[in-house]
CSV table of C-alpha atoms in Angstrom, one decimal:
chain,number,residue,atom,x,y,z
R,1,ALA,CA,132.4,-0.1,127.5
R,2,SER,CA,132.0,-2.6,130.4
R,3,ARG,CA,130.6,0.2,132.6
R,4,VAL,CA,128.0,1.0,129.9
R,5,ARG,CA,127.0,-2.7,129.8
R,6,ASP,CA,126.7,-2.7,133.7
R,7,LEU,CA,124.7,0.6,133.6
R,8,PHE,CA,122.1,-0.8,131.2
R,9,THR,CA,121.9,-4.2,133.0
R,10,GLN,CA,121.0,-2.3,136.1
R,11,ALA,CA,118.5,-0.1,134.2
R,12,ARG,CA,116.7,-3.2,132.8
R,13,ARG,CA,116.6,-4.7,136.3
R,14,HIS,CA,114.9,-1.5,137.6
R,15,ALA,CA,112.7,-1.0,134.5
R,16,PRO,CA,110.6,1.1,133.9
R,17,CYS,CA,113.4,3.6,134.5
R,18,ILE,CA,115.1,6.7,133.1
R,19,VAL,CA,118.9,6.8,132.4
R,20,PHE,CA,120.2,10.4,132.3
R,21,ILE,CA,123.7,11.0,130.8
R,22,ASP,CA,125.0,14.5,131.4
R,23,GLU,CA,127.6,16.0,129.0
R,24,ILE,CA,127.0,13.3,126.4
R,25,ASP,CA,129.6,14.9,124.1
R,26,ALA,CA,132.3,13.5,126.4
R,27,VAL,CA,131.6,10.0,125.0
R,28,GLY,CA,129.3,10.7,122.1
R,29,ARG,CA,131.7,12.6,119.8
R,30,GLN,CA,131.9,11.7,116.1
R,31,ARG,CA,133.9,8.5,115.6
R,32,GLY,CA,137.1,8.4,113.5
R,33,ILE,CA,138.6,11.7,114.7
R,34,GLY,CA,140.4,10.3,117.8
R,35,LEU,CA,144.1,9.4,117.9
R,36,GLY,CA,143.5,5.7,118.5
R,37,GLY,CA,141.1,4.9,115.7
R,38,GLY,CA,138.6,2.1,116.4
R,39,ASN,CA,140.6,1.0,119.4
R,40,ASP,CA,140.2,4.4,121.2
R,41,GLU,CA,138.6,3.8,124.6
R,42,ARG,CA,136.1,6.6,124.0
R,43,GLU,CA,135.0,5.0,120.7
R,44,GLN,CA,134.5,1.6,122.3
R,45,THR,CA,132.4,3.3,125.0
R,46,LEU,CA,130.3,5.0,122.3
R,47,ASN,CA,129.9,1.8,120.3
R,48,GLN,CA,128.7,0.0,123.4
R,49,LEU,CA,126.2,2.8,124.1
R,50,LEU,CA,124.9,2.6,120.5
R,51,ALA,CA,124.5,-1.2,120.8
R,52,GLU,CA,122.7,-1.0,124.2
R,53,MET,CA,120.3,1.7,122.9
R,54,ASP,CA,119.4,-0.2,119.8
R,55,GLY,CA,117.0,-2.7,121.4
R,56,PHE,CA,114.9,-0.4,123.5
R,57,SER,CA,111.2,0.2,122.7
R,58,THR,CA,108.4,2.1,124.3
R,59,GLU,CA,106.3,-0.8,125.7
R,60,GLN,CA,105.7,-1.3,129.4
R,61,GLY,CA,109.0,-1.8,131.3
R,62,ALA,CA,111.1,0.1,128.8
R,63,VAL,CA,114.3,2.1,129.6
R,64,ILE,CA,114.1,5.7,128.6
R,65,VAL,CA,117.5,7.4,127.9
R,66,LEU,CA,117.9,11.1,128.2
R,67,ALA,CA,121.1,13.1,127.7
R,68,ALA,CA,122.3,16.7,127.9
R,69,THR,CA,124.9,18.6,125.9
R,70,ASN,CA,125.7,22.2,124.8
R,71,ARG,CA,127.6,20.8,121.8
R,72,PRO,CA,125.1,18.9,119.7
R,73,ASP,CA,127.1,19.7,116.6
R,74,VAL,CA,130.0,17.3,117.6
R,75,LEU,CA,127.8,14.3,118.3
R,76,ASP,CA,128.0,11.1,116.3
R,77,LYS,CA,125.2,10.9,113.7
R,78,ALA,CA,124.4,7.4,114.8
R,79,LEU,CA,123.4,8.7,118.2
R,80,LEU,CA,120.8,11.0,116.8
R,81,ARG,CA,119.1,8.6,114.4
R,82,PRO,CA,115.4,7.5,115.1
R,83,GLY,CA,115.2,5.0,117.9
R,84,ARG,CA,118.1,6.5,119.8
R,85,PHE,CA,118.2,10.2,120.7
R,86,ASP,CA,115.5,11.1,118.2
R,87,ARG,CA,113.8,13.9,120.1
R,88,ILE,CA,115.9,17.1,120.6
R,89,ILE,CA,114.6,19.7,123.1
R,90,GLU,CA,116.3,23.1,122.9
R,91,LEU,CA,116.8,24.9,126.3
R,92,PRO,CA,117.3,28.6,125.5
R,93,TYR,CA,118.7,31.2,127.9
R,94,PRO,CA,116.0,32.4,130.3
R,95,ASP,CA,113.7,35.2,129.0
R,96,LEU,CA,112.9,38.4,130.9
R,97,SER,CA,110.2,36.9,133.2
R,98,SER,CA,112.3,33.8,133.8
R,99,ARG,CA,115.3,35.9,134.8
R,100,GLU,CA,113.2,37.8,137.3
R,101,GLU,CA,112.0,34.5,138.8
R,102,ILE,CA,115.5,33.2,139.0
R,103,LEU,CA,116.7,36.3,140.7
R,104,HIS,CA,113.9,36.0,143.3
R,105,VAL,CA,115.0,32.4,144.0
R,106,HIS,CA,118.7,33.2,144.5
R,107,SER,CA,118.1,36.4,146.5
R,108,LYS,CA,115.8,34.7,149.0
R,109,ASN,CA,118.5,34.4,151.7
R,110,VAL,CA,120.1,37.8,150.9
R,111,LYS,CA,119.2,41.0,152.7
R,112,LEU,CA,118.0,43.2,149.9
R,113,ASP,CA,117.6,47.0,150.2
R,114,LYS,CA,114.1,48.3,149.6
R,115,THR,CA,115.4,50.2,146.6
R,116,VAL,CA,116.4,47.0,144.7
R,117,ASP,CA,114.2,46.4,141.7
R,118,LEU,CA,114.7,42.8,140.4
R,119,HIS,CA,112.5,43.5,137.3
R,120,LYS,CA,114.9,46.3,136.3
R,121,LEU,CA,117.8,44.0,137.0
R,122,ALA,CA,116.3,41.3,134.9
R,123,ARG,CA,115.9,43.8,132.0
R,124,GLY,CA,119.6,44.6,132.2
R,125,THR,CA,120.8,41.0,132.2
R,126,SER,CA,119.7,39.8,128.7
R,127,GLY,CA,121.6,36.7,127.7
R,128,PHE,CA,122.5,35.7,131.3
R,129,SER,CA,122.1,32.0,132.2
R,130,GLY,CA,120.8,30.9,135.6
R,131,ALA,CA,124.4,30.4,136.8
R,132,ASP,CA,125.3,33.9,135.6
R,133,LEU,CA,122.3,35.3,137.6
R,134,GLU,CA,123.4,33.4,140.7
R,135,ASN,CA,126.9,34.8,140.3
R,136,LEU,CA,125.4,38.3,140.0
R,137,ILE,CA,123.7,38.0,143.4
R,138,ASN,CA,126.9,36.6,144.9
R,139,GLU,CA,129.1,39.3,143.4
R,140,ALA,CA,126.7,42.1,144.6
R,141,THR,CA,126.7,40.5,148.1
R,142,LEU,CA,130.5,40.6,148.2
R,143,ILE,CA,130.6,44.2,147.1
R,144,ALA,CA,128.1,45.2,149.8
R,145,SER,CA,130.0,43.3,152.5
R,146,LYS,CA,133.3,45.0,151.5
R,147,ALA,CA,131.5,48.3,152.0
R,148,ASN,CA,130.2,47.1,155.4
R,149,ALA,CA,126.7,47.7,154.2
R,150,GLU,CA,123.7,46.3,156.1
R,151,THR,CA,121.9,45.4,152.9
R,152,VAL,CA,122.6,44.8,149.3
R,153,THR,CA,121.7,48.0,147.4
R,154,MET,CA,121.0,48.7,143.7
R,155,PRO,CA,124.4,50.4,143.2
R,156,ALA,CA,126.0,47.1,144.4
R,157,PHE,CA,124.1,45.2,141.8
R,158,GLU,CA,125.0,47.7,139.1
R,159,GLU,CA,128.7,47.4,140.1
R,160,ALA,CA,128.4,43.6,140.0
R,161,ARG,CA,126.8,43.5,136.6
R,162,ASP,CA,129.3,45.9,135.1
R,163,LYS,CA,132.1,43.7,136.6
R,164,ILE,CA,130.7,40.5,135.1
R,165,MET,CA,129.9,42.0,131.7
R,166,LEU,CA,132.8,44.3,131.1
R,167,GLY,CA,135.5,43.3,133.7
R,168,ALA,CA,136.8,44.9,136.9
R,169,THR,CA,137.6,48.6,137.1
R,170,ARG,CA,141.2,49.3,135.9
R,171,LYS,CA,142.3,51.4,138.8
R,172,SER,CA,146.0,51.4,137.9
R,173,PHE,CA,145.3,52.5,134.3
R,174,ILE,CA,146.9,55.9,133.4
R,175,PHE,CA,144.1,57.9,131.9
R,176,THR,CA,145.3,61.4,130.8
R,177,GLU,CA,143.0,64.4,130.6
R,178,LYS,CA,143.1,64.2,126.8
R,179,ASP,CA,142.1,60.5,126.9
R,180,LYS,CA,139.2,61.3,129.3
R,181,GLN,CA,138.0,64.1,127.0
R,182,MET,CA,138.2,61.9,123.8
R,183,THR,CA,136.4,59.0,125.5
R,184,ALA,CA,133.8,61.4,126.9
R,185,TYR,CA,133.1,62.8,123.3
R,186,HIS,CA,132.9,59.2,122.0
R,187,GLU,CA,130.4,58.0,124.6
R,188,ALA,CA,128.4,61.3,124.4
R,189,GLY,CA,128.0,60.5,120.6
R,190,HIS,CA,126.6,57.1,121.4
R,191,THR,CA,124.3,58.7,124.1
R,192,LEU,CA,123.0,61.5,121.8
R,193,LEU,CA,122.2,59.0,119.0
R,194,ASN,CA,120.4,56.8,121.5
R,195,VAL,CA,118.3,59.7,122.8
R,196,LEU,CA,117.6,61.3,119.4
R,197,LEU,CA,116.9,58.3,117.3
R,198,PRO,CA,113.4,56.8,117.3
R,199,ASP,CA,112.7,53.2,118.4
R,200,THR,CA,115.9,52.7,120.5
R,201,ASP,CA,116.1,51.0,123.9
R,202,PRO,CA,115.9,53.5,126.8
R,203,LEU,CA,119.3,54.9,127.9
R,204,HIS,CA,120.4,53.4,131.2
R,205,LYS,CA,123.7,55.1,132.0
R,206,VAL,CA,126.9,56.4,130.4
R,207,THR,CA,130.4,56.2,132.0
R,208,ILE,CA,134.1,56.8,131.1
R,209,VAL,CA,135.3,54.5,134.0
R,210,PRO,CA,137.7,52.1,132.3
R,211,ARG,CA,136.8,48.4,132.7
R,212,GLY,CA,138.3,45.3,131.1
R,213,ARG,CA,139.2,46.2,127.5
R,214,THR,CA,136.9,49.3,127.3
R,215,LEU,CA,137.6,52.9,128.3
R,216,GLY,CA,133.9,53.8,128.6
R,217,VAL,CA,130.4,52.6,127.8
R,218,SER,CA,127.0,53.9,126.9
R,219,TRP,CA,124.4,51.4,128.2
R,220,SER,CA,120.8,50.9,127.0
R,221,MET,CA,118.3,48.8,128.8
R,222,PRO,CA,115.8,46.8,126.6
R,223,GLU,CA,112.2,46.7,127.8
R,224,ARG,CA,111.8,43.2,126.4
R,225,ASP,CA,113.9,40.4,124.9
R,226,LYS,CA,114.3,40.5,121.2
């Protein structure tokens, strides 16, 4: 609580200024659910934050408070009332064009092969966050370096994406001929339906290489986010 007081004293001294609190759910969780009741350190911190934010207005020299969280559902209702955090801005996962731009940013210092198509890669990474896409580039670079390749190729990116989405290849898994045949029939069924039905996403690839908790996968690649 004393640190919150000090923070806002400094903020007033430097007004007009912006106070940004990351992971606000660490101190802004709903009151009354902690072990220590009203004496809980976290609740005292929250109470002080609520008290400090009460007196702010939008005239010249005001202090603007911003906060970020991915758990708005657990925040105390008093934090979200008008006059405090009364404007909520949703930041969704990046869409197709944004993913392509992010891939361009993270691959700037990477030697990409001429065959690498970042637009195609962006299409196949629906639901990836910026951090996931950075991880994808790093993983593909590691795979290329293990193979002593001069550049990062499209197969390296494919391998990296499969590893992130499904898990690593289960090389020690005992896969009998019967298992292979049954899995092949199963995945062929998915593939045939994808090809024969109208209005499905274009088929990208089908495999019976076991990864993570799956024995095989039939993979479509959407042409747009939906």
